[in-house]
CSV table of C-alpha atoms in Angstrom, one decimal:
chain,number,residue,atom,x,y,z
A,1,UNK,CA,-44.8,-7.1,-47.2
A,2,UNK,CA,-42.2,-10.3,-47.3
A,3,UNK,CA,-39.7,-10.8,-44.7
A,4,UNK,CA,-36.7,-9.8,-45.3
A,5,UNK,CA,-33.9,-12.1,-46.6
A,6,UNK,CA,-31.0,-10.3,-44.9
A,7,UNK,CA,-28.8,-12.5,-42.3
A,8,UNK,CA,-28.1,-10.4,-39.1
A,9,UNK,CA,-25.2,-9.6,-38.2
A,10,UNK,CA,-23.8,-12.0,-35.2
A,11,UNK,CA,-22.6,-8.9,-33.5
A,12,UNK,CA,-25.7,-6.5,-33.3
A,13,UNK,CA,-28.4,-9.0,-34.9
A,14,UNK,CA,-31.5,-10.5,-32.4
A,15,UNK,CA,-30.2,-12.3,-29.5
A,16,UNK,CA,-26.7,-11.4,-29.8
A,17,UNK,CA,-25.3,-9.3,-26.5
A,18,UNK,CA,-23.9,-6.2,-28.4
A,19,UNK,CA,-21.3,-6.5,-25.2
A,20,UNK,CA,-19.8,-9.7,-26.9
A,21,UNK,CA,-17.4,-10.3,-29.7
A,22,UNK,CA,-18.0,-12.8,-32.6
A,23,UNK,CA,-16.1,-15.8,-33.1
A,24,UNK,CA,-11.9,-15.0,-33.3
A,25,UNK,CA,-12.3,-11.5,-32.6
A,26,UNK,CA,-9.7,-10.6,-29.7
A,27,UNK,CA,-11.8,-10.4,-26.2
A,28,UNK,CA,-12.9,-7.4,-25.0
A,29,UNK,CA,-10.5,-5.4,-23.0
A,30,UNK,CA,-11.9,-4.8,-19.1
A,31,UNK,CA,-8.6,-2.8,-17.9
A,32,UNK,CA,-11.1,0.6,-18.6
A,33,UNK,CA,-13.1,-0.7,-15.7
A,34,UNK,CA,-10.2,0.4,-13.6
A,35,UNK,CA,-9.8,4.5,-13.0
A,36,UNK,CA,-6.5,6.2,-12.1
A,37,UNK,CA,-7.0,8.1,-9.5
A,38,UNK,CA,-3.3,9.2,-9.1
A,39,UNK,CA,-0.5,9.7,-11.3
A,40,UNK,CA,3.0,9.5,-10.7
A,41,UNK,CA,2.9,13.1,-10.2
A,42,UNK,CA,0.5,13.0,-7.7
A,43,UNK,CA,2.3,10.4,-5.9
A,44,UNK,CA,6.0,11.8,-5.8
A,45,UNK,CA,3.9,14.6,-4.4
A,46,UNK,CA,2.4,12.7,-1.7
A,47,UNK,CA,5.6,11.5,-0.7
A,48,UNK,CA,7.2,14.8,-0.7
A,49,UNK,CA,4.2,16.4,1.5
A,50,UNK,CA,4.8,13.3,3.9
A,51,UNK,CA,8.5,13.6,4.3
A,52,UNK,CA,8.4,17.5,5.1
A,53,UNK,CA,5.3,16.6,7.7
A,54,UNK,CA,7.7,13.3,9.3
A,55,UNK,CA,10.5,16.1,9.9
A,56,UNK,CA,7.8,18.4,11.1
A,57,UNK,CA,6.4,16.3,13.9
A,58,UNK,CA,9.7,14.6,15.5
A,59,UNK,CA,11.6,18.0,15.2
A,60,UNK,CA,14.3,16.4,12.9
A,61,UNK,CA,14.8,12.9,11.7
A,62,UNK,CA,17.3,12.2,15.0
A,63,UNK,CA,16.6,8.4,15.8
A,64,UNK,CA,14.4,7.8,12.6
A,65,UNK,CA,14.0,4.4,11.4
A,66,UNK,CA,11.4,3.6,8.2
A,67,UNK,CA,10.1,0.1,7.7
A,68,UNK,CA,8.4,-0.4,5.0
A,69,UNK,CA,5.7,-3.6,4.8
A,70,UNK,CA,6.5,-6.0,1.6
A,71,UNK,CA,5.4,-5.8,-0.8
A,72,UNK,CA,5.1,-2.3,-1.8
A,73,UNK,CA,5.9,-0.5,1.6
A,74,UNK,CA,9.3,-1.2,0.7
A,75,UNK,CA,9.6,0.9,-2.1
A,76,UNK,CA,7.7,3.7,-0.7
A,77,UNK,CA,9.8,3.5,2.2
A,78,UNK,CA,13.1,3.7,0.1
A,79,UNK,CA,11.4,6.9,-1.5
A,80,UNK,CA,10.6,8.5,1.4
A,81,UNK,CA,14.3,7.6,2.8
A,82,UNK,CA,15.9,9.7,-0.2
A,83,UNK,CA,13.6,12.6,0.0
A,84,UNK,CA,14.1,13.0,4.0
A,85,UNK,CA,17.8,12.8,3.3
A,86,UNK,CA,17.5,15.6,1.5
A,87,UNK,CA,15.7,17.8,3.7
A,88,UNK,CA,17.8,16.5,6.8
A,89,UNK,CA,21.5,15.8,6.0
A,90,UNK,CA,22.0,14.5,9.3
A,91,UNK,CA,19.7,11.8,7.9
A,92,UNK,CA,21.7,9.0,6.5
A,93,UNK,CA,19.2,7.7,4.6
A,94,UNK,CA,19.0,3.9,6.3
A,95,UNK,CA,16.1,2.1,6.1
A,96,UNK,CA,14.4,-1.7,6.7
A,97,UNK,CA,12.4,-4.2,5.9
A,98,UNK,CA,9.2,-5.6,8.4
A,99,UNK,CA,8.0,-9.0,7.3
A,100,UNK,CA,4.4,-9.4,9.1
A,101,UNK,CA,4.1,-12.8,7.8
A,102,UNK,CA,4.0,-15.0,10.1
A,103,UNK,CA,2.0,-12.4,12.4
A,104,UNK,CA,-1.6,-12.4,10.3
A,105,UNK,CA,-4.3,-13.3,11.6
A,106,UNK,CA,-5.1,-14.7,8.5
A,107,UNK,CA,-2.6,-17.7,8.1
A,108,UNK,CA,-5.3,-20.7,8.6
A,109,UNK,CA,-7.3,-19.4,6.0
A,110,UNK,CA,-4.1,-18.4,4.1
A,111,UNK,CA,-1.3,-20.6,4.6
A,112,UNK,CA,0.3,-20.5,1.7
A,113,UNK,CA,2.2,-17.5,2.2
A,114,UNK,CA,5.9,-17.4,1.6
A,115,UNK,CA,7.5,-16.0,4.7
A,116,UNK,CA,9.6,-12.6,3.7
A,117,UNK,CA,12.2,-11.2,6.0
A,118,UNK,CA,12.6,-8.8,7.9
A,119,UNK,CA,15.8,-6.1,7.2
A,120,UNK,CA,17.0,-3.7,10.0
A,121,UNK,CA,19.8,-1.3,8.7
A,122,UNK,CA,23.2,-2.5,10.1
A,123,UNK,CA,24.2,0.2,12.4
A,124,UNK,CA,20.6,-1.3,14.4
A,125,UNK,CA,22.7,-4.3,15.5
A,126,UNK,CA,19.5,-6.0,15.0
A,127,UNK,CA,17.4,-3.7,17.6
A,128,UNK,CA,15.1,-0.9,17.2
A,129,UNK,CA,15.0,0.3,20.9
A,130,UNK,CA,14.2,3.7,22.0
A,131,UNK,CA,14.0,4.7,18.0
A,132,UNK,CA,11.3,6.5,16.3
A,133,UNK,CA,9.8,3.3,13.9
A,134,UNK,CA,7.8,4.8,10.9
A,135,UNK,CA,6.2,2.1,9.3
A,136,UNK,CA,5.2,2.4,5.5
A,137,UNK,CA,2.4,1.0,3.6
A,138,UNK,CA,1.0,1.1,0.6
A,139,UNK,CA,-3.0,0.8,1.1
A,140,UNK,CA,-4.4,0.9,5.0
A,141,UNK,CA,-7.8,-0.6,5.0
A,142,UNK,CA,-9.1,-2.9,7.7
A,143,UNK,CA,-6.0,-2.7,9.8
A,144,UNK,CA,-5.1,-5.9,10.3
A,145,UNK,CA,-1.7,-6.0,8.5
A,146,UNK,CA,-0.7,-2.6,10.8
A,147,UNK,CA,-2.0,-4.8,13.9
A,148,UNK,CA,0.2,-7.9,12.8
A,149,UNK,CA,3.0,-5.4,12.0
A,150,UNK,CA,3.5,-3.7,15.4
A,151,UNK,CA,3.2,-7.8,16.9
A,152,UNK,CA,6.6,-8.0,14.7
A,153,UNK,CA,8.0,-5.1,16.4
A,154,UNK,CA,7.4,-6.4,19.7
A,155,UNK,CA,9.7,-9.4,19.3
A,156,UNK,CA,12.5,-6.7,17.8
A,157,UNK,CA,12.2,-4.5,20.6
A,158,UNK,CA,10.8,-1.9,22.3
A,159,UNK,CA,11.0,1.7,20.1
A,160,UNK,CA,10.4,4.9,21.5
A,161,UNK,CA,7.6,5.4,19.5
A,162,UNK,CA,6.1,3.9,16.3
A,163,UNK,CA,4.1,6.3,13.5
A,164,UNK,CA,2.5,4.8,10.1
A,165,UNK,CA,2.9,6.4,7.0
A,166,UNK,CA,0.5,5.0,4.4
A,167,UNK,CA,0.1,6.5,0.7
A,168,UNK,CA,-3.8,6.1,1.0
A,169,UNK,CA,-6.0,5.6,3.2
A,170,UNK,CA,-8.8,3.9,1.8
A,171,UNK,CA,-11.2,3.6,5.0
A,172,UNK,CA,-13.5,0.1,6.6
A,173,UNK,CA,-11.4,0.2,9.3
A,174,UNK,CA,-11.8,-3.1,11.5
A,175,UNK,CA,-9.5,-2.3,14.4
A,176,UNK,CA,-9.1,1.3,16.5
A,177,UNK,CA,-6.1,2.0,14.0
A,178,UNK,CA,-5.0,4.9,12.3
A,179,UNK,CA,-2.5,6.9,10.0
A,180,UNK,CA,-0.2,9.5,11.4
A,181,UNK,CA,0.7,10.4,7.6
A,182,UNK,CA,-1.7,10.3,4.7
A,183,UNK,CA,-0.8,10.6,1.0
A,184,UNK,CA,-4.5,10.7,-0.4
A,185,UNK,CA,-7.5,10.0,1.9
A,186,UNK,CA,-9.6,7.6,-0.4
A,187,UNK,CA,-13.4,7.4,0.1
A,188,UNK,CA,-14.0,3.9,-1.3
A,189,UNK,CA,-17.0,0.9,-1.1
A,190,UNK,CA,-16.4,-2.5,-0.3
A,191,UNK,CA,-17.3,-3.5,-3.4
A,192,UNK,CA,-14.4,-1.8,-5.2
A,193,UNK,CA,-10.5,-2.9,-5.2
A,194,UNK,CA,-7.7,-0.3,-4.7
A,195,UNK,CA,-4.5,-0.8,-6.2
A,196,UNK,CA,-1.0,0.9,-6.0
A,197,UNK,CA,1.6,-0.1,-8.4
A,198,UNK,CA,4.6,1.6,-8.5
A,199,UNK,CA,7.7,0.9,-11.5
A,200,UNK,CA,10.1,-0.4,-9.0
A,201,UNK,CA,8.0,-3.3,-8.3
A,202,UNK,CA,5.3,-3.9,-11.7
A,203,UNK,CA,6.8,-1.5,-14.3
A,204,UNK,CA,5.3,0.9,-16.4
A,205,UNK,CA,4.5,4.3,-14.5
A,206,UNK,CA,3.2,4.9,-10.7
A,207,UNK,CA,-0.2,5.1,-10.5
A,208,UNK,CA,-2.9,4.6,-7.9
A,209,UNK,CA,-6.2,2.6,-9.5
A,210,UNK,CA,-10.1,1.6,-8.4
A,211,UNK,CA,-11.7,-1.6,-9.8
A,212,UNK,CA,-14.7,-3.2,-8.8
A,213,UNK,CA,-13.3,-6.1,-6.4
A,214,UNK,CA,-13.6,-9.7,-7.5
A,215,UNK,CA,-11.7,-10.9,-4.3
A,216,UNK,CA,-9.9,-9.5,-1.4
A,217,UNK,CA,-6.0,-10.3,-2.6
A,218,UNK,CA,-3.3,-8.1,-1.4
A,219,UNK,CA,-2.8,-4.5,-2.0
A,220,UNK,CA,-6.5,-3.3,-1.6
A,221,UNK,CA,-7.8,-6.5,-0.4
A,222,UNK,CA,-8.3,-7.7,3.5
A,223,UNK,CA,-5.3,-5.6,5.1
């Protein structure tokens, strides 16, 4: 029988990965490689459960002070700020800022990280002594940036005692660290990236999302 005269098609023919696009088609879209594994609802949620449980264990929110690590701790902090003032009136709502900067242990293999600042509500006079200091992060991995954070409190004073609120808890923990208040406990590889955005800070809707990692950057990354 003679060959056949038909051209194959650059997209399926021999040769051709059928995982490619032909010439001026628009590339492939990878964002599917990433799966949500919480919504906004789950989050407000989350924040909800951990407000109620703050109150629970310090009997009130007398003394209570959040700091929430930038990026995203910030935001999460602010959150969980409004919803405590609403189940405690007595709570006015105040909280801060904790740059960690300047406290990794990272900075010679990092150094080009802009140095934040750190925020203490006003009525602090710039101290957080005998206070209850909850700080609040987005992702708690390794435990470094926790580590470098309660360094930062040292040189602000000496609190009554410090909690950490995190919104998951992703696990590899490289240093005897750990949560006080958990939105989701998050079994995850090392080989896999966790990221939290949140509308405040990258638009769009909260969400929590697993890729596979490509590098350790922030928010799911070396922390």
């Amino acid at each position: 029988m003679p060959a056949s005269s038909a051209t194959p098609s650059p997209t399926t023919g021999p040769g051709v990965d059928p995982g490619t696009t032909s010439p001026g088609a628009a590339p492939a879209d990878t964002s599917t490689a990433a799966r949500t594994v919480l919504g906004e609802a789950d989050i407000a949620r989350a924040l909800t459960r951990i407000a109620h449980e703050i109150v629970e264990r310090n009997k009130g929110a007398a003394d209570l002070l959040l700091l929430g690590i930038p990026t995203r701790g910030v935001q999460l902090a602010r959150r969980l700020a409004e919803r405590l003032a609403q189940i405690e009136p007595s709570f006015d709502g105040d909280h801060g800022t904790l740059d960690v900067t300047m406290y990794r242990d990272d900075l010679r293999r990092q150094p080009t990280r802009a140095v934040g600042q750190t925020v203490l509500p006003g009525r602090l006079g710039g101290t957080i002594d005998d206070k209850v200091v909850v700080l609040v992060d987005d992702v708690l991995f390794s435990g470094r940036t926790i580590r470098a954070a309660l360094d930062a409190l040292n040189d602000l004073g000496r609190p009554r005692v410090v909690q950490l609120a995190a919104l998951v808890d992703r696990g590899h923990r490289e240093l005897p660290i750990r949560a006080d208040y958990v939105g989701k406990n998050l079994p995850t590889s090392r080989s896999e990236r966790v990221r939290v955005r949140l509308s405040d800070v990258d638009g769009g809707t909260d969400s929590v999302l697993i890729s596979p990692a490509d590098d350790t950057t922030e928010n799911g990354g070396a922390r």
